[in-house]
């Protein structure tokens, strides 16, 4: 990653400057990036749901479509971890850590617990209906608690326990990054660790925590002085684009060859990490330069998606299951690639629109209390 990418030693501030300019209350391009991030998250889950559940395919038959969508959006949660790190270093660290944790508990953890509880209860009820045997109350309670701790209520919820741990250790990570003697070495090391500590699917492991700690640390680095760092990185658009293209080609070749692991290290996840981080920087640069030039309709749509991003994240995956159940049977016999792409895109748009509408209704109905239900 060190080739031409200026997220390197020279780009990392050595210490907080006392003469730093006053911070804007809101980074509009970061809000825009949040909207882009949730779009990619819904897209990858629409792809996975359609190609795993919506249509009956062998791996060989769907590999090109699967790989193309994974190159486009697999592991888009990296974007959210990066945003969280930027926001914490930019302004959230200014409040006492207890107040920061309380705000995250109210706006992230409480809705996560409610969603996890509801989904677990739903799955237990469906299983009981099929088997005719209902679980005992203590068994159901243990399942709910277990799913809350592990994110296993649905296959997308693993990210919340991971980011909760990042919230807890944020002051330690930021202090390490800001250390005038060792901060640069620490930051570069953390950002590079995900190359050898591969993400472990949806299982919360030490490797998964190291992986996202690296992403979060990159966000802390950028967030300490985002204007200066992104301005500096904007001089490296060509090498960043070259790295992103090379990583995308690498993922394609790995998928085609069936090569992935060397021991616990996934070459595919390493390439995806390079791809996501380089694209994240390119998108931040582009949004910083171009948010003002977006048309009013596009800007309003992106703002609204960004404002509801947590609610969309919590609710979109369960809604995708019935959506792909309806759209999947419409794919013609033989599952041509064009039809699979259209089916994925139709599922993606339907899920995004429906979840946005659900969150919108909840926001109107619950008012200020809506953050406890759909996040904030």
Tab-separated table of C-alpha atoms in Angstrom:
chain	number	residue	atom	x	y	z
A	1	UNK	CA	0.000	0.000	0.000
A	2	UNK	CA	2.922	2.338	0.361
A	3	UNK	CA	3.625	2.799	-3.383
A	4	UNK	CA	2.048	6.127	-4.312
A	5	UNK	CA	-0.577	6.404	-1.612
A	6	UNK	CA	0.107	9.353	0.611
A	7	UNK	CA	-1.685	7.865	3.598
A	8	UNK	CA	1.850	7.357	4.783
A	9	UNK	CA	4.271	8.598	7.370
A	10	UNK	CA	4.501	12.030	5.768
A	11	UNK	CA	0.728	12.497	5.764
A	12	UNK	CA	0.238	11.828	9.467
A	13	UNK	CA	0.264	14.877	11.722
A	14	UNK	CA	2.934	14.601	14.394
A	15	UNK	CA	0.916	16.378	17.066
A	16	UNK	CA	-2.164	18.520	17.526
A	17	UNK	CA	-1.245	22.067	16.593
A	18	UNK	CA	-2.387	24.744	19.034
A	19	UNK	CA	-2.803	27.136	16.104
A	20	UNK	CA	-5.187	24.853	14.212
A	21	UNK	CA	-8.112	26.682	12.597
A	22	UNK	CA	-11.561	26.491	14.126
A	23	UNK	CA	-13.369	23.284	13.189
A	24	UNK	CA	-16.561	23.330	11.211
A	25	UNK	CA	-19.505	21.856	13.088
A	26	UNK	CA	-20.225	19.546	10.150
A	27	UNK	CA	-18.151	18.064	7.344
A	28	UNK	CA	-20.706	17.936	4.555
A	29	UNK	CA	-18.618	15.615	2.404
A	30	UNK	CA	-18.334	13.150	5.311
A	31	UNK	CA	-22.121	13.085	5.624
A	32	UNK	CA	-22.253	12.460	1.874
A	33	UNK	CA	-19.776	9.622	2.266
A	34	UNK	CA	-22.028	8.078	4.912
A	35	UNK	CA	-24.840	8.037	2.361
A	36	UNK	CA	-22.561	6.410	-0.212
A	37	UNK	CA	-21.402	3.856	2.372
A	38	UNK	CA	-24.901	2.616	3.221
A	39	UNK	CA	-25.730	2.364	-0.490
A	40	UNK	CA	-22.786	0.000	-0.969
A	41	UNK	CA	-23.696	-1.994	2.149
A	42	UNK	CA	-27.242	-2.575	0.879
A	43	UNK	CA	-25.866	-3.434	-2.571
A	44	UNK	CA	-23.541	-6.202	-1.373
A	45	UNK	CA	-26.256	-7.744	0.783
A	46	UNK	CA	-28.693	-7.594	-2.139
A	47	UNK	CA	-26.114	-9.439	-4.240
A	48	UNK	CA	-25.475	-12.081	-1.597
A	49	UNK	CA	-29.167	-12.576	-0.836
A	50	UNK	CA	-30.135	-12.901	-4.509
A	51	UNK	CA	-27.307	-15.212	-5.552
A	52	UNK	CA	-27.495	-17.380	-2.435
A	53	UNK	CA	-31.259	-17.478	-1.824
A	54	UNK	CA	-33.122	-15.853	-4.688
A	55	UNK	CA	-31.884	-18.167	-7.432
A	56	UNK	CA	-30.526	-21.709	-7.467
A	57	UNK	CA	-27.007	-21.418	-8.858
A	58	UNK	CA	-23.813	-23.406	-8.747
A	59	UNK	CA	-20.708	-21.403	-7.776
A	60	UNK	CA	-19.314	-21.670	-11.315
A	61	UNK	CA	-22.490	-20.276	-12.824
A	62	UNK	CA	-22.611	-17.144	-10.701
A	63	UNK	CA	-18.884	-16.502	-10.203
A	64	UNK	CA	-18.495	-13.572	-12.667
A	65	UNK	CA	-21.535	-11.699	-11.342
A	66	UNK	CA	-20.664	-12.552	-7.744
A	67	UNK	CA	-17.078	-11.359	-8.181
A	68	UNK	CA	-18.096	-8.161	-9.971
A	69	UNK	CA	-20.447	-7.129	-7.162
A	70	UNK	CA	-17.895	-8.104	-4.531
A	71	UNK	CA	-15.281	-5.954	-6.219
A	72	UNK	CA	-17.794	-3.128	-6.176
A	73	UNK	CA	-19.093	-3.428	-2.631
A	74	UNK	CA	-17.837	-6.363	-0.517
A	75	UNK	CA	-16.783	-5.253	2.980
A	76	UNK	CA	-18.298	-1.778	2.575
A	77	UNK	CA	-18.494	-1.694	6.382
A	78	UNK	CA	-14.881	-0.501	6.094
A	79	UNK	CA	-16.349	2.847	5.037
A	80	UNK	CA	-18.416	3.094	8.217
A	81	UNK	CA	-15.447	2.239	10.448
A	82	UNK	CA	-13.379	4.872	8.641
A	83	UNK	CA	-16.139	7.472	9.079
A	84	UNK	CA	-16.409	6.643	12.796
A	85	UNK	CA	-12.676	7.135	13.258
A	86	UNK	CA	-12.701	10.438	11.369
A	87	UNK	CA	-15.622	11.772	13.386
A	88	UNK	CA	-14.117	10.725	16.706
A	89	UNK	CA	-10.772	12.400	16.021
A	90	UNK	CA	-12.373	15.457	14.424
A	91	UNK	CA	-14.832	16.437	17.149
A	92	UNK	CA	-16.351	13.603	19.219
A	93	UNK	CA	-13.237	13.163	21.366
A	94	UNK	CA	-13.749	16.697	22.695
A	95	UNK	CA	-16.540	15.519	24.984
A	96	UNK	CA	-15.815	13.347	28.066
A	97	UNK	CA	-15.514	9.700	27.099
A	98	UNK	CA	-18.438	8.722	29.324
A	99	UNK	CA	-20.665	11.214	27.480
A	100	UNK	CA	-19.436	9.915	24.123
A	101	UNK	CA	-20.176	6.323	25.147
A	102	UNK	CA	-23.601	7.310	26.440
A	103	UNK	CA	-24.469	8.927	23.102
A	104	UNK	CA	-23.320	5.805	21.228
A	105	UNK	CA	-25.260	3.595	23.645
A	106	UNK	CA	-28.468	5.518	23.021
A	107	UNK	CA	-28.128	5.882	19.252
A	108	UNK	CA	-26.436	2.591	18.318
A	109	UNK	CA	-26.504	-0.050	21.049
A	110	UNK	CA	-30.122	0.319	22.210
A	111	UNK	CA	-31.604	0.005	18.683
A	112	UNK	CA	-29.177	-2.843	18.009
A	113	UNK	CA	-30.413	-4.679	21.120
A	114	UNK	CA	-34.041	-4.122	20.146
A	115	UNK	CA	-33.495	-5.253	16.546
A	116	UNK	CA	-31.479	-8.292	17.676
A	117	UNK	CA	-34.153	-9.242	20.205
A	118	UNK	CA	-36.947	-8.898	17.658
A	119	UNK	CA	-35.139	-10.865	14.957
A	120	UNK	CA	-34.145	-13.624	17.381
A	121	UNK	CA	-37.721	-13.923	18.612
A	122	UNK	CA	-38.947	-14.049	15.013
A	123	UNK	CA	-36.512	-16.815	14.040
A	124	UNK	CA	-37.326	-18.824	17.190
A	125	UNK	CA	-41.044	-18.517	16.431
A	126	UNK	CA	-40.541	-19.623	12.828
A	127	UNK	CA	-38.435	-22.608	13.939
A	128	UNK	CA	-41.047	-23.553	16.549
A	129	UNK	CA	-43.825	-23.353	13.981
A	130	UNK	CA	-41.966	-25.761	11.729
A	131	UNK	CA	-41.049	-28.218	14.485
A	132	UNK	CA	-44.066	-27.815	16.730
A	133	UNK	CA	-41.756	-27.385	19.746
A	134	UNK	CA	-41.457	-24.012	21.446
A	135	UNK	CA	-38.281	-23.177	23.375
A	136	UNK	CA	-38.428	-22.629	27.104
A	137	UNK	CA	-38.288	-19.030	28.320
A	138	UNK	CA	-34.746	-19.313	29.691
A	139	UNK	CA	-33.542	-20.949	26.452
A	140	UNK	CA	-35.031	-18.114	24.400
A	141	UNK	CA	-33.477	-15.545	26.731
A	142	UNK	CA	-30.039	-17.164	26.464
A	143	UNK	CA	-30.331	-17.199	22.669
A	144	UNK	CA	-31.250	-13.511	22.656
A	145	UNK	CA	-28.341	-12.592	24.951
A	146	UNK	CA	-25.937	-14.705	22.915
A	147	UNK	CA	-27.043	-13.060	19.669
A	148	UNK	CA	-26.679	-9.595	21.163
A	149	UNK	CA	-23.109	-10.357	22.244
A	150	UNK	CA	-22.074	-11.929	18.941
A	151	UNK	CA	-24.244	-10.159	16.357
A	152	UNK	CA	-25.690	-13.488	15.236
A	153	UNK	CA	-29.348	-12.428	15.169
A	154	UNK	CA	-28.817	-11.724	11.454
A	155	UNK	CA	-25.756	-12.035	9.291
A	156	UNK	CA	-25.113	-8.270	9.014
A	157	UNK	CA	-25.308	-7.346	12.698
A	158	UNK	CA	-21.803	-8.558	13.624
A	159	UNK	CA	-20.460	-5.058	12.906
A	160	UNK	CA	-22.174	-3.464	15.905
A	161	UNK	CA	-20.328	-5.476	18.622
A	162	UNK	CA	-17.094	-4.779	16.723
A	163	UNK	CA	-17.642	-1.021	16.514
A	164	UNK	CA	-18.798	-0.999	20.163
A	165	UNK	CA	-15.340	-2.263	21.141
A	166	UNK	CA	-13.776	0.440	18.962
A	167	UNK	CA	-15.880	3.042	20.775
A	168	UNK	CA	-14.525	1.762	24.103
A	169	UNK	CA	-10.863	1.937	23.083
A	170	UNK	CA	-11.086	5.137	21.010
A	171	UNK	CA	-9.198	7.314	23.546
A	172	UNK	CA	-6.351	4.791	23.718
A	173	UNK	CA	-6.046	4.600	19.939
A	174	UNK	CA	-6.188	8.370	19.518
A	175	UNK	CA	-3.614	8.916	22.260
A	176	UNK	CA	-1.301	6.433	20.541
A	177	UNK	CA	-1.751	8.173	17.181
A	178	UNK	CA	-1.058	11.587	18.750
A	179	UNK	CA	2.111	10.478	20.547
A	180	UNK	CA	4.799	12.811	19.147
A	181	UNK	CA	7.509	10.155	19.292
A	182	UNK	CA	5.775	6.938	18.267
A	183	UNK	CA	2.452	8.058	16.775
A	184	UNK	CA	3.492	7.778	13.148
A	185	UNK	CA	4.960	4.309	13.500
A	186	UNK	CA	1.912	3.165	15.463
A	187	UNK	CA	-0.517	4.532	12.876
A	188	UNK	CA	1.287	3.048	9.890
A	189	UNK	CA	1.580	-0.315	11.657
A	190	UNK	CA	-2.119	-0.389	12.553
A	191	UNK	CA	-3.207	0.619	9.049
A	192	UNK	CA	-1.072	-2.163	7.553
A	193	UNK	CA	-2.092	-4.929	9.986
A	194	UNK	CA	-5.346	-5.760	8.124
A	195	UNK	CA	-3.194	-6.991	5.243
A	196	UNK	CA	-2.193	-9.983	7.384
A	197	UNK	CA	-5.069	-10.112	9.901
A	198	UNK	CA	-7.884	-11.053	7.581
A	199	UNK	CA	-11.505	-10.282	8.266
A	200	UNK	CA	-13.189	-13.497	9.448
A	201	UNK	CA	-16.508	-13.402	7.572
A	202	UNK	CA	-19.145	-12.526	10.203
A	203	UNK	CA	-17.405	-14.135	13.197
A	204	UNK	CA	-16.121	-11.789	15.884
A	205	UNK	CA	-12.528	-12.871	16.386
A	206	UNK	CA	-9.241	-11.264	17.402
A	207	UNK	CA	-8.363	-11.015	13.718
A	208	UNK	CA	-11.643	-9.213	13.014
A	209	UNK	CA	-10.983	-6.725	15.820
A	210	UNK	CA	-7.426	-6.090	14.632
A	211	UNK	CA	-8.690	-5.629	11.079
A	212	UNK	CA	-11.243	-2.974	11.968
A	213	UNK	CA	-8.936	-1.341	14.506
A	214	UNK	CA	-6.611	-0.715	11.567
A	215	UNK	CA	-9.411	0.877	9.552
A	216	UNK	CA	-10.528	2.946	12.555
A	217	UNK	CA	-6.968	4.129	13.136
A	218	UNK	CA	-6.791	5.330	9.526
A	219	UNK	CA	-9.937	7.330	10.262
A	220	UNK	CA	-8.334	8.820	13.383
A	221	UNK	CA	-5.341	9.902	11.327
A	222	UNK	CA	-7.508	11.635	8.731
A	223	UNK	CA	-9.901	13.070	11.304
A	224	UNK	CA	-7.243	14.989	13.200
A	225	UNK	CA	-6.893	17.379	10.242
A	226	UNK	CA	-9.164	16.194	7.413
A	227	UNK	CA	-8.888	19.310	5.259
A	228	UNK	CA	-5.098	19.306	5.184
A	229	UNK	CA	-4.741	15.548	4.808
A	230	UNK	CA	-7.349	15.190	2.060
A	231	UNK	CA	-5.872	18.175	0.230
A	232	UNK	CA	-2.497	16.461	0.375
A	233	UNK	CA	-3.932	13.108	-0.703
A	234	UNK	CA	-5.690	14.788	-3.626
A	235	UNK	CA	-2.267	15.125	-5.232
A	236	UNK	CA	-2.112	11.316	-5.395
A	237	UNK	CA	-5.320	10.590	-7.304
A	238	UNK	CA	-3.493	8.835	-10.153
A	239	UNK	CA	-1.511	6.402	-7.954
A	240	UNK	CA	-4.555	5.796	-5.756
A	241	UNK	CA	-6.593	4.943	-8.851
A	242	UNK	CA	-3.846	2.637	-10.075
A	243	UNK	CA	-3.741	0.833	-6.712
A	244	UNK	CA	-7.539	0.464	-6.673
A	245	UNK	CA	-7.553	-0.938	-10.215
A	246	UNK	CA	-4.737	-3.346	-9.385
A	247	UNK	CA	-6.544	-4.569	-6.274
A	248	UNK	CA	-9.761	-5.088	-8.264
A	249	UNK	CA	-7.929	-7.129	-10.905
A	250	UNK	CA	-6.271	-9.144	-8.141
A	251	UNK	CA	-9.645	-10.020	-6.600
A	252	UNK	CA	-10.959	-11.074	-10.020
A	253	UNK	CA	-7.934	-13.301	-10.692
A	254	UNK	CA	-8.052	-14.851	-7.215
A	255	UNK	CA	-11.737	-15.689	-7.614
A	256	UNK	CA	-11.175	-17.151	-11.078
A	257	UNK	CA	-8.251	-19.281	-9.905
A	258	UNK	CA	-9.825	-20.374	-6.614
A	259	UNK	CA	-6.725	-19.269	-4.706
A	260	UNK	CA	-7.412	-17.509	-1.425
A	261	UNK	CA	-5.627	-18.571	1.763
A	262	UNK	CA	-2.051	-18.870	2.941
A	263	UNK	CA	-2.560	-20.180	6.455
A	264	UNK	CA	-4.954	-17.799	8.230
A	265	UNK	CA	-4.286	-14.955	5.773
A	266	UNK	CA	-6.831	-14.470	2.982
A	267	UNK	CA	-5.196	-12.964	-0.086
A	268	UNK	CA	-8.682	-12.031	-1.269
A	269	UNK	CA	-9.506	-10.096	1.911
A	270	UNK	CA	-6.105	-8.370	1.764
A	271	UNK	CA	-6.804	-7.258	-1.800
A	272	UNK	CA	-10.326	-6.168	-0.839
A	273	UNK	CA	-8.859	-4.128	2.030
A	274	UNK	CA	-6.495	-2.294	-0.311
A	275	UNK	CA	-9.370	-1.753	-2.743
A	276	UNK	CA	-11.758	-0.410	-0.082
A	277	UNK	CA	-9.226	1.911	1.530
A	278	UNK	CA	-8.012	3.375	-1.751
A	279	UNK	CA	-11.595	3.839	-2.989
A	280	UNK	CA	-12.573	5.400	0.344
A	281	UNK	CA	-9.854	8.014	0.012
A	282	UNK	CA	-10.778	8.667	-3.625
A	283	UNK	CA	-14.447	9.085	-2.711
A	284	UNK	CA	-13.628	11.430	0.178
A	285	UNK	CA	-11.466	13.514	-2.139
A	286	UNK	CA	-14.188	13.553	-4.787
A	287	UNK	CA	-16.981	14.401	-2.364
A	288	UNK	CA	-14.905	17.125	-0.709
A	289	UNK	CA	-14.309	18.720	-4.091
A	290	UNK	CA	-17.698	18.024	-5.650
A	291	UNK	CA	-20.458	18.170	-3.029
A	292	UNK	CA	-21.165	21.779	-3.934
A	293	UNK	CA	-21.574	20.921	-7.601
A	294	UNK	CA	-24.184	18.216	-7.042
A	295	UNK	CA	-27.651	19.133	-8.206
A	296	UNK	CA	-30.214	19.972	-5.514
A	297	UNK	CA	-32.141	16.727	-6.043
A	298	UNK	CA	-29.023	14.513	-5.850
A	299	UNK	CA	-27.741	16.372	-2.826
A	300	UNK	CA	-31.084	16.125	-1.032
A	301	UNK	CA	-31.377	12.401	-1.803
A	302	UNK	CA	-27.850	11.704	-0.528
A	303	UNK	CA	-28.482	13.750	2.621
A	304	UNK	CA	-31.676	11.845	3.358
A	305	UNK	CA	-30.056	8.469	2.832
A	306	UNK	CA	-27.128	9.515	5.048
A	307	UNK	CA	-29.447	10.777	7.799
A	308	UNK	CA	-31.222	7.391	7.926
A	309	UNK	CA	-28.106	5.261	7.413
A	310	UNK	CA	-28.170	3.492	10.792
A	311	UNK	CA	-31.839	2.638	10.490
A	312	UNK	CA	-31.306	1.390	6.942
A	313	UNK	CA	-28.377	-0.692	8.165
A	314	UNK	CA	-30.406	-2.327	10.930
A	315	UNK	CA	-33.462	-3.156	8.807
A	316	UNK	CA	-32.418	-3.769	5.180
A	317	UNK	CA	-31.041	-7.309	5.470
A	318	UNK	CA	-34.166	-8.955	6.940
A	319	UNK	CA	-36.304	-7.208	4.306
A	320	UNK	CA	-34.092	-8.555	1.530
A	321	UNK	CA	-35.126	-12.140	2.211
A	322	UNK	CA	-38.765	-11.735	1.109
A	323	UNK	CA	-37.701	-9.324	-1.645
A	324	UNK	CA	-35.379	-11.845	-3.310
A	325	UNK	CA	-38.069	-14.495	-2.815
A	326	UNK	CA	-40.306	-12.453	-5.097
A	327	UNK	CA	-37.718	-11.253	-7.632
A	328	UNK	CA	-35.606	-14.448	-7.842
A	329	UNK	CA	-38.240	-16.588	-9.624
A	330	UNK	CA	-38.459	-13.929	-12.353
A	331	UNK	CA	-34.895	-14.686	-13.505
A	332	UNK	CA	-35.084	-16.648	-16.806
A	333	UNK	CA	-34.031	-20.281	-17.010
A	334	UNK	CA	-30.291	-20.672	-17.359
A	335	UNK	CA	-29.665	-17.647	-15.125
A	336	UNK	CA	-27.999	-15.419	-17.747
A	337	UNK	CA	-25.583	-12.897	-16.309
A	338	UNK	CA	-27.605	-9.880	-17.497
A	339	UNK	CA	-30.687	-11.205	-15.698
A	340	UNK	CA	-28.759	-11.829	-12.483
A	341	UNK	CA	-27.380	-8.295	-12.569
A	342	UNK	CA	-30.873	-6.864	-13.114
A	343	UNK	CA	-32.267	-9.035	-10.305
A	344	UNK	CA	-29.580	-7.884	-7.877
A	345	UNK	CA	-30.124	-4.246	-8.810
A	346	UNK	CA	-33.915	-4.573	-8.514
A	347	UNK	CA	-33.517	-6.164	-5.066
A	348	UNK	CA	-31.067	-3.450	-4.036
A	349	UNK	CA	-33.328	-0.561	-5.093
A	350	UNK	CA	-36.407	-2.169	-3.524
A	351	UNK	CA	-34.629	-2.807	-0.210
A	352	UNK	CA	-33.133	0.686	-0.089
A	353	UNK	CA	-36.438	2.412	-0.834
A	354	UNK	CA	-38.510	0.248	1.522
A	355	UNK	CA	-36.118	0.548	4.441
A	356	UNK	CA	-35.837	4.303	3.921
A	357	UNK	CA	-39.628	4.555	4.027
A	358	UNK	CA	-39.849	2.412	7.174
A	359	UNK	CA	-37.230	4.534	8.932
A	360	UNK	CA	-38.973	7.711	7.758
A	361	UNK	CA	-42.285	6.554	9.217
A	362	UNK	CA	-40.605	5.591	12.506
A	363	UNK	CA	-38.889	8.990	12.679
A	364	UNK	CA	-42.206	10.781	12.196
A	365	UNK	CA	-44.148	8.552	14.593
A	366	UNK	CA	-41.563	8.381	17.398
A	367	UNK	CA	-40.079	11.862	17.101
A	368	UNK	CA	-37.021	12.383	19.296
A	369	UNK	CA	-37.343	8.853	20.676
A	370	UNK	CA	-36.830	7.363	17.215
A	371	UNK	CA	-33.066	7.126	17.803
A	372	UNK	CA	-33.764	4.357	20.299
A	373	UNK	CA	-35.541	2.374	17.567
A	374	UNK	CA	-33.634	3.073	14.345
A	375	UNK	CA	-30.455	4.753	15.522
A	376	UNK	CA	-29.058	8.175	14.796
